[in-house]
Protein backbone atom coordinates (compact mmCIF):
# COMPACT_ATOMS: atom_id res chain seq x y z
CA UNK A 1 0.00 0.00 0.00
CA UNK A 2 0.96 3.65 -0.20
CA UNK A 3 -0.33 6.96 1.09
CA UNK A 4 -4.09 6.37 1.35
CA UNK A 5 -6.66 7.86 -0.96
CA UNK A 6 -7.92 11.21 0.34
CA UNK A 7 -10.38 10.68 3.15
CA UNK A 8 -11.42 11.24 6.77
CA UNK A 9 -9.95 9.39 9.74
CA UNK A 10 -12.86 7.10 10.54
CA UNK A 11 -12.16 6.28 14.19
CA UNK A 12 -11.44 9.89 15.06
CA UNK A 13 -14.82 10.97 13.74
CA UNK A 14 -16.63 8.08 15.40
CA UNK A 15 -15.09 9.01 18.72
CA UNK A 16 -15.94 12.65 18.26
CA UNK A 17 -19.55 12.13 17.24
CA UNK A 18 -20.46 9.39 19.72
CA UNK A 19 -21.72 10.32 23.18
CA UNK A 20 -19.39 7.84 24.85
CA UNK A 21 -16.30 8.62 22.84
CA UNK A 22 -12.66 7.89 23.44
CA UNK A 23 -12.04 11.61 23.76
CA UNK A 24 -12.46 13.56 26.96
CA UNK A 25 -13.39 16.58 24.83
CA UNK A 26 -14.78 17.01 21.33
CA UNK A 27 -12.47 17.67 18.39
CA UNK A 28 -11.29 21.24 18.60
CA UNK A 29 -11.93 22.09 15.00
CA UNK A 30 -12.70 25.71 15.75
CA UNK A 31 -10.84 26.33 18.97
CA UNK A 32 -7.27 27.24 18.21
CA UNK A 33 -4.73 27.21 20.94
CA UNK A 34 -6.63 24.64 23.01
CA UNK A 35 -4.28 23.07 25.56
CA UNK A 36 -1.62 25.39 24.15
CA UNK A 37 -1.61 23.60 20.80
CA UNK A 38 -2.97 24.88 17.49
CA UNK A 39 -4.53 22.83 14.71
CA UNK A 40 -2.03 21.87 12.06
CA UNK A 41 -1.01 20.21 8.83
CA UNK A 42 1.84 17.72 8.55
CA UNK A 43 3.51 16.09 5.53
CA UNK A 44 4.15 12.44 4.66
CA UNK A 45 5.86 10.18 2.17
CA UNK A 46 4.18 7.54 0.07
CA UNK A 47 5.37 4.83 2.47
CA UNK A 48 2.32 5.25 4.69
CA UNK A 49 0.34 2.00 4.66
CA UNK A 50 -3.08 2.54 6.16
CA UNK A 51 -6.58 2.90 4.82
CA UNK A 52 -7.74 5.36 7.52
CA UNK A 53 -10.29 2.96 9.04
CA UNK A 54 -8.04 2.16 11.98
CA UNK A 55 -5.89 4.86 13.47
CA UNK A 56 -4.14 5.64 16.70
CA UNK A 57 -5.25 8.43 18.97
CA UNK A 58 -2.03 10.37 18.44
CA UNK A 59 -0.50 10.46 14.95
CA UNK A 60 2.77 11.83 16.36
CA UNK A 61 3.30 9.02 18.85
CA UNK A 62 2.74 5.75 17.00
CA UNK A 63 1.42 4.26 13.79
CA UNK A 64 2.04 4.62 10.09
CA UNK A 65 1.82 8.40 9.99
CA UNK A 66 4.23 8.67 12.92
CA UNK A 67 6.71 6.45 11.06
CA UNK A 68 6.48 8.21 7.71
CA UNK A 69 6.38 11.91 8.45
CA UNK A 70 8.81 13.66 6.14
CA UNK A 71 11.98 15.37 7.26
CA UNK A 72 14.21 17.97 5.69
CA UNK A 73 15.39 21.54 5.85
CA UNK A 74 12.61 23.94 6.71
CA UNK A 75 10.29 21.29 8.16
CA UNK A 76 9.68 20.50 11.83
CA UNK A 77 7.74 17.58 13.29
CA UNK A 78 3.96 18.26 13.42
CA UNK A 79 4.31 20.62 10.44
CA UNK A 80 2.45 23.86 9.88
CA UNK A 81 0.35 25.40 12.67
CA UNK A 82 -2.76 27.29 11.57
CA UNK A 83 -3.02 30.76 13.13
CA UNK A 84 -6.79 30.45 12.85
CA UNK A 85 -9.50 28.27 11.37
CA UNK A 86 -13.25 28.48 11.14
CA UNK A 87 -15.69 25.56 11.34
CA UNK A 88 -19.14 26.90 10.50
CA UNK A 89 -22.21 26.61 8.33
CA UNK A 90 -21.62 28.24 4.96
CA UNK A 91 -24.80 27.66 3.00
CA UNK A 92 -27.48 25.11 2.19
CA UNK A 93 -26.66 22.87 5.14
CA UNK A 94 -22.97 22.67 4.24
CA UNK A 95 -20.54 23.06 7.13
CA UNK A 96 -16.95 23.89 6.20
CA UNK A 97 -13.55 23.97 7.86
CA UNK A 98 -11.74 26.96 6.37
CA UNK A 99 -8.49 28.80 6.88
CA UNK A 100 -7.41 32.27 5.82
CA UNK A 101 -3.84 31.02 5.37
CA UNK A 102 -2.42 28.21 3.25
CA UNK A 103 -0.09 25.73 4.91
CA UNK A 104 3.41 26.60 3.76
CA UNK A 105 7.05 25.86 4.49
CA UNK A 106 9.55 28.49 3.40
CA UNK A 107 13.22 27.89 2.79
CA UNK A 108 12.57 24.17 2.59
CA UNK A 109 14.36 21.34 0.82
CA UNK A 110 11.95 18.44 0.81
CA UNK A 111 11.45 15.43 -1.41
CA UNK A 112 8.87 12.71 -2.06
CA UNK A 113 6.07 14.48 -0.22
CA UNK A 114 2.97 12.50 -1.24
CA UNK A 115 0.30 13.97 1.04
CA UNK A 116 -0.64 15.74 4.22
CA UNK A 117 -2.73 15.21 7.32
CA UNK A 118 -4.85 17.93 8.87
CA UNK A 119 -4.96 17.33 12.62
CA UNK A 120 -6.24 18.94 15.77
CA UNK A 121 -5.52 18.47 19.46
CA UNK A 122 -7.86 16.75 21.86
CA UNK A 123 -7.71 15.07 25.23
CA UNK A 124 -7.54 11.33 25.83
CA UNK A 125 -7.47 10.42 29.51
CA UNK A 126 -6.47 14.01 30.24
CA UNK A 127 -3.43 13.72 27.96
CA UNK A 128 -3.18 16.08 24.97
CA UNK A 129 -3.17 14.04 21.77
CA UNK A 130 -2.94 14.90 18.09
CA UNK A 131 -5.86 13.35 16.22
CA UNK A 132 -5.87 13.02 12.46
CA UNK A 133 -8.92 14.63 10.84
CA UNK A 134 -8.27 14.34 7.13
CA UNK A 135 -5.54 12.77 5.01
CA UNK A 136 -5.09 14.47 1.63
CA UNK A 137 -3.25 12.67 -1.18
CA UNK A 138 -1.51 15.15 -3.50
CA UNK A 139 -1.70 12.74 -6.42
CA UNK A 140 2.00 13.13 -7.17
CA UNK A 141 5.23 13.33 -5.21
CA UNK A 142 6.26 16.90 -4.43
CA UNK A 143 9.71 18.36 -3.87
CA UNK A 144 11.32 21.71 -3.15
CA UNK A 145 14.88 23.03 -3.28
CA UNK A 146 15.57 25.86 -0.84
CA UNK A 147 12.10 27.05 -1.73
CA UNK A 148 8.55 27.34 -0.50
CA UNK A 149 6.11 24.46 -0.45
CA UNK A 150 2.56 25.79 -0.37
CA UNK A 151 -0.66 23.84 -0.11
CA UNK A 152 -3.12 26.01 -2.03
CA UNK A 153 -6.54 25.57 -0.41
CA UNK A 154 -9.45 25.83 -2.83
CA UNK A 155 -11.63 28.74 -1.69
CA UNK A 156 -9.81 28.62 1.67
CA UNK A 157 -11.60 25.32 2.35
CA UNK A 158 -10.10 22.18 3.86
CA UNK A 159 -13.26 20.07 3.90
CA UNK A 160 -17.03 20.35 3.86
CA UNK A 161 -19.82 18.30 5.43
CA UNK A 162 -23.16 18.39 3.66
CA UNK A 163 -25.70 17.96 6.43
CA UNK A 164 -28.67 18.50 4.11
CA UNK A 165 -27.67 16.52 0.99
CA UNK B 1 36.38 45.97 -44.86
CA UNK B 2 37.39 49.51 -43.91
CA UNK B 3 39.28 50.70 -40.86
CA UNK B 4 36.13 51.66 -39.01
CA UNK B 5 34.64 48.23 -39.54
CA UNK B 6 37.81 46.55 -38.34
CA UNK B 7 37.84 48.75 -35.27
CA UNK B 8 34.34 47.85 -34.21
CA UNK B 9 34.84 44.18 -34.92
CA UNK B 10 32.56 43.56 -37.87
CA UNK B 11 32.37 39.81 -38.49
CA UNK B 12 33.82 38.87 -35.10
CA UNK B 13 31.97 37.09 -32.29
CA UNK B 14 30.42 39.53 -29.84
CA UNK B 15 29.38 38.77 -26.30
CA UNK B 16 26.71 40.90 -24.83
CA UNK B 17 25.17 41.02 -21.37
CA UNK B 18 21.49 40.23 -21.49
CA UNK B 19 18.83 39.75 -18.89
CA UNK B 20 17.60 36.16 -18.70
CA UNK B 21 14.20 35.32 -17.38
CA UNK B 22 14.60 34.88 -13.60
CA UNK B 23 11.99 32.19 -13.19
CA UNK B 24 9.98 29.68 -15.13
CA UNK B 25 6.96 27.71 -14.13
CA UNK B 26 6.07 24.15 -14.99
CA UNK B 27 2.98 22.18 -14.23
CA UNK B 28 2.78 18.55 -13.08
CA UNK B 29 -0.53 16.80 -13.58
CA UNK B 30 -1.90 14.76 -10.67
CA UNK B 31 -1.74 11.02 -11.43
CA UNK B 32 -4.33 10.04 -8.83
CA UNK B 33 -6.66 11.47 -6.23
CA UNK B 34 -9.26 14.21 -6.31
CA UNK B 35 -7.41 16.17 -8.99
CA UNK B 36 -6.41 13.25 -11.20
CA UNK B 37 -5.75 14.53 -14.69
CA UNK B 38 -5.73 18.15 -13.51
CA UNK B 39 -2.96 20.40 -12.32
CA UNK B 40 -1.47 18.83 -9.21
CA UNK B 41 1.60 20.96 -8.58
CA UNK B 42 2.93 24.20 -10.04
CA UNK B 43 6.70 24.38 -9.74
CA UNK B 44 8.65 27.63 -9.99
CA UNK B 45 12.27 27.17 -10.97
CA UNK B 46 14.50 30.11 -10.08
CA UNK B 47 17.69 30.98 -11.91
CA UNK B 48 19.62 30.69 -8.64
CA UNK B 49 18.65 27.03 -8.28
CA UNK B 50 15.76 27.35 -5.86
CA UNK B 51 12.55 25.49 -6.59
CA UNK B 52 9.14 26.33 -5.13
CA UNK B 53 6.14 24.01 -5.23
CA UNK B 54 2.49 24.99 -4.98
CA UNK B 55 0.17 22.03 -4.47
CA UNK B 56 -3.29 22.68 -5.90
CA UNK B 57 -5.95 21.02 -3.75
CA UNK B 58 -9.69 20.50 -3.89
CA UNK B 59 -12.00 20.84 -0.89
CA UNK B 60 -12.85 17.40 0.47
CA UNK B 61 -16.51 16.61 0.76
CA UNK B 62 -16.86 14.50 3.89
CA UNK B 63 -19.84 12.17 4.01
CA UNK B 64 -20.51 12.68 0.33
CA UNK B 65 -19.16 11.91 -3.10
CA UNK B 66 -16.10 13.92 -4.11
mmCIF file of N, CA and C in Angstrom, chain B residues 20-50:
data_model
loop_
_atom_site.group_PDB
_atom_site.id
_atom_site.type_symbol
_atom_site.label_atom_id
_atom_site.label_comp_id
_atom_site.label_asym_id
_atom_site.label_seq_id
_atom_site.Cartn_x
_atom_site.Cartn_y
_atom_site.Cartn_z
ATOM 1 N N UNK B 20 18.343 37.415 -18.502
ATOM 2 C CA UNK B 20 17.597 36.164 -18.701
ATOM 3 C C UNK B 20 16.381 36.170 -17.798
ATOM 4 N N UNK B 21 15.411 35.407 -18.183
ATOM 5 C CA UNK B 21 14.197 35.323 -17.377
ATOM 6 C C UNK B 21 14.546 34.710 -16.020
ATOM 7 N N UNK B 22 14.189 35.358 -14.919
ATOM 8 C CA UNK B 22 14.604 34.883 -13.597
ATOM 9 C C UNK B 22 13.912 33.598 -13.167
ATOM 10 N N UNK B 23 12.693 33.372 -13.638
ATOM 11 C CA UNK B 23 11.993 32.186 -13.191
ATOM 12 C C UNK B 23 11.219 31.571 -14.350
ATOM 13 N N UNK B 24 10.906 30.311 -14.186
ATOM 14 C CA UNK B 24 9.980 29.682 -15.126
ATOM 15 C C UNK B 24 9.104 28.733 -14.342
ATOM 16 N N UNK B 25 7.903 28.574 -14.819
ATOM 17 C CA UNK B 25 6.961 27.712 -14.129
ATOM 18 C C UNK B 25 6.698 26.469 -14.970
ATOM 19 N N UNK B 26 6.457 25.384 -14.288
ATOM 20 C CA UNK B 26 6.065 24.150 -14.986
ATOM 21 C C UNK B 26 5.006 23.460 -14.150
ATOM 22 N N UNK B 27 4.129 22.798 -14.866
ATOM 23 C CA UNK B 27 2.977 22.176 -14.230
ATOM 24 C C UNK B 27 3.138 20.667 -14.253
ATOM 25 N N UNK B 28 2.800 20.013 -13.134
ATOM 26 C CA UNK B 28 2.775 18.552 -13.077
ATOM 27 C C UNK B 28 1.331 18.142 -12.842
ATOM 28 N N UNK B 29 0.857 17.256 -13.684
ATOM 29 C CA UNK B 29 -0.525 16.798 -13.578
ATOM 30 C C UNK B 29 -0.622 15.714 -12.514
ATOM 31 N N UNK B 30 -1.689 15.763 -11.703
ATOM 32 C CA UNK B 30 -1.895 14.756 -10.670
ATOM 33 C C UNK B 30 -2.215 13.417 -11.321
ATOM 34 N N UNK B 31 -1.548 12.358 -10.853
ATOM 35 C CA UNK B 31 -1.741 11.024 -11.430
ATOM 36 C C UNK B 31 -2.880 10.274 -10.749
ATOM 37 N N UNK B 32 -3.286 10.725 -9.575
ATOM 38 C CA UNK B 32 -4.334 10.039 -8.833
ATOM 39 C C UNK B 32 -4.978 11.056 -7.902
ATOM 40 N N UNK B 33 -6.046 10.607 -7.236
ATOM 41 C CA UNK B 33 -6.656 11.468 -6.228
ATOM 42 C C UNK B 33 -7.737 12.379 -6.782
ATOM 43 N N UNK B 34 -8.133 13.340 -5.968
ATOM 44 C CA UNK B 34 -9.255 14.211 -6.309
ATOM 45 C C UNK B 34 -8.992 15.060 -7.549
ATOM 46 N N UNK B 35 -7.731 15.338 -7.828
ATOM 47 C CA UNK B 35 -7.412 16.167 -8.990
ATOM 48 C C UNK B 35 -6.694 15.364 -10.074
ATOM 49 N N UNK B 36 -7.020 14.100 -10.177
ATOM 50 C CA UNK B 36 -6.407 13.248 -11.196
ATOM 51 C C UNK B 36 -6.689 13.832 -12.579
ATOM 52 N N UNK B 37 -5.610 13.972 -13.350
ATOM 53 C CA UNK B 37 -5.755 14.533 -14.686
ATOM 54 C C UNK B 37 -5.760 16.051 -14.734
ATOM 55 N N UNK B 38 -5.767 16.675 -13.577
ATOM 56 C CA UNK B 38 -5.727 18.149 -13.510
ATOM 57 C C UNK B 38 -4.395 18.590 -12.915
ATOM 58 N N UNK B 39 -4.193 19.883 -12.891
ATOM 59 C CA UNK B 39 -2.956 20.397 -12.322
ATOM 60 C C UNK B 39 -2.823 19.954 -10.864
ATOM 61 N N UNK B 40 -1.725 19.281 -10.574
ATOM 62 C CA UNK B 40 -1.472 18.830 -9.213
ATOM 63 C C UNK B 40 -0.516 19.758 -8.491
ATOM 64 N N UNK B 41 0.563 20.115 -9.185
ATOM 65 C CA UNK B 41 1.597 20.962 -8.579
ATOM 66 C C UNK B 41 2.070 21.963 -9.623
ATOM 67 N N UNK B 42 2.305 23.196 -9.185
ATOM 68 C CA UNK B 42 2.934 24.204 -10.035
ATOM 69 C C UNK B 42 4.309 24.482 -9.436
ATOM 70 N N UNK B 43 5.338 24.127 -10.195
ATOM 71 C CA UNK B 43 6.704 24.377 -9.735
ATOM 72 C C UNK B 43 7.195 25.704 -10.308
ATOM 73 N N UNK B 44 7.962 26.434 -9.513
ATOM 74 C CA UNK B 44 8.646 27.630 -9.990
ATOM 75 C C UNK B 44 10.140 27.389 -9.842
ATOM 76 N N UNK B 45 10.821 27.342 -10.972
ATOM 77 C CA UNK B 45 12.271 27.165 -10.965
ATOM 78 C C UNK B 45 12.937 28.526 -11.051
ATOM 79 N N UNK B 46 13.794 28.830 -10.105
ATOM 80 C CA UNK B 46 14.497 30.107 -10.079
ATOM 81 C C UNK B 46 15.883 29.940 -10.674
ATOM 82 N N UNK B 47 16.391 31.046 -11.245
ATOM 83 C CA UNK B 47 17.695 30.981 -11.909
ATOM 84 C C UNK B 47 18.822 30.707 -10.913
ATOM 85 N N UNK B 48 18.564 30.943 -9.627
ATOM 86 C CA UNK B 48 19.618 30.688 -8.645
ATOM 87 C C UNK B 48 19.567 29.255 -8.098
ATOM 88 N N UNK B 49 18.715 28.424 -8.676
ATOM 89 C CA UNK B 49 18.654 27.027 -8.285
ATOM 90 C C UNK B 49 17.525 26.667 -7.331
ATOM 91 N N UNK B 50 16.853 27.658 -6.767
ATOM 92 C CA UNK B 50 15.760 27.352 -5.857
ATOM 93 C C UNK B 50 14.560 26.829 -6.631
#
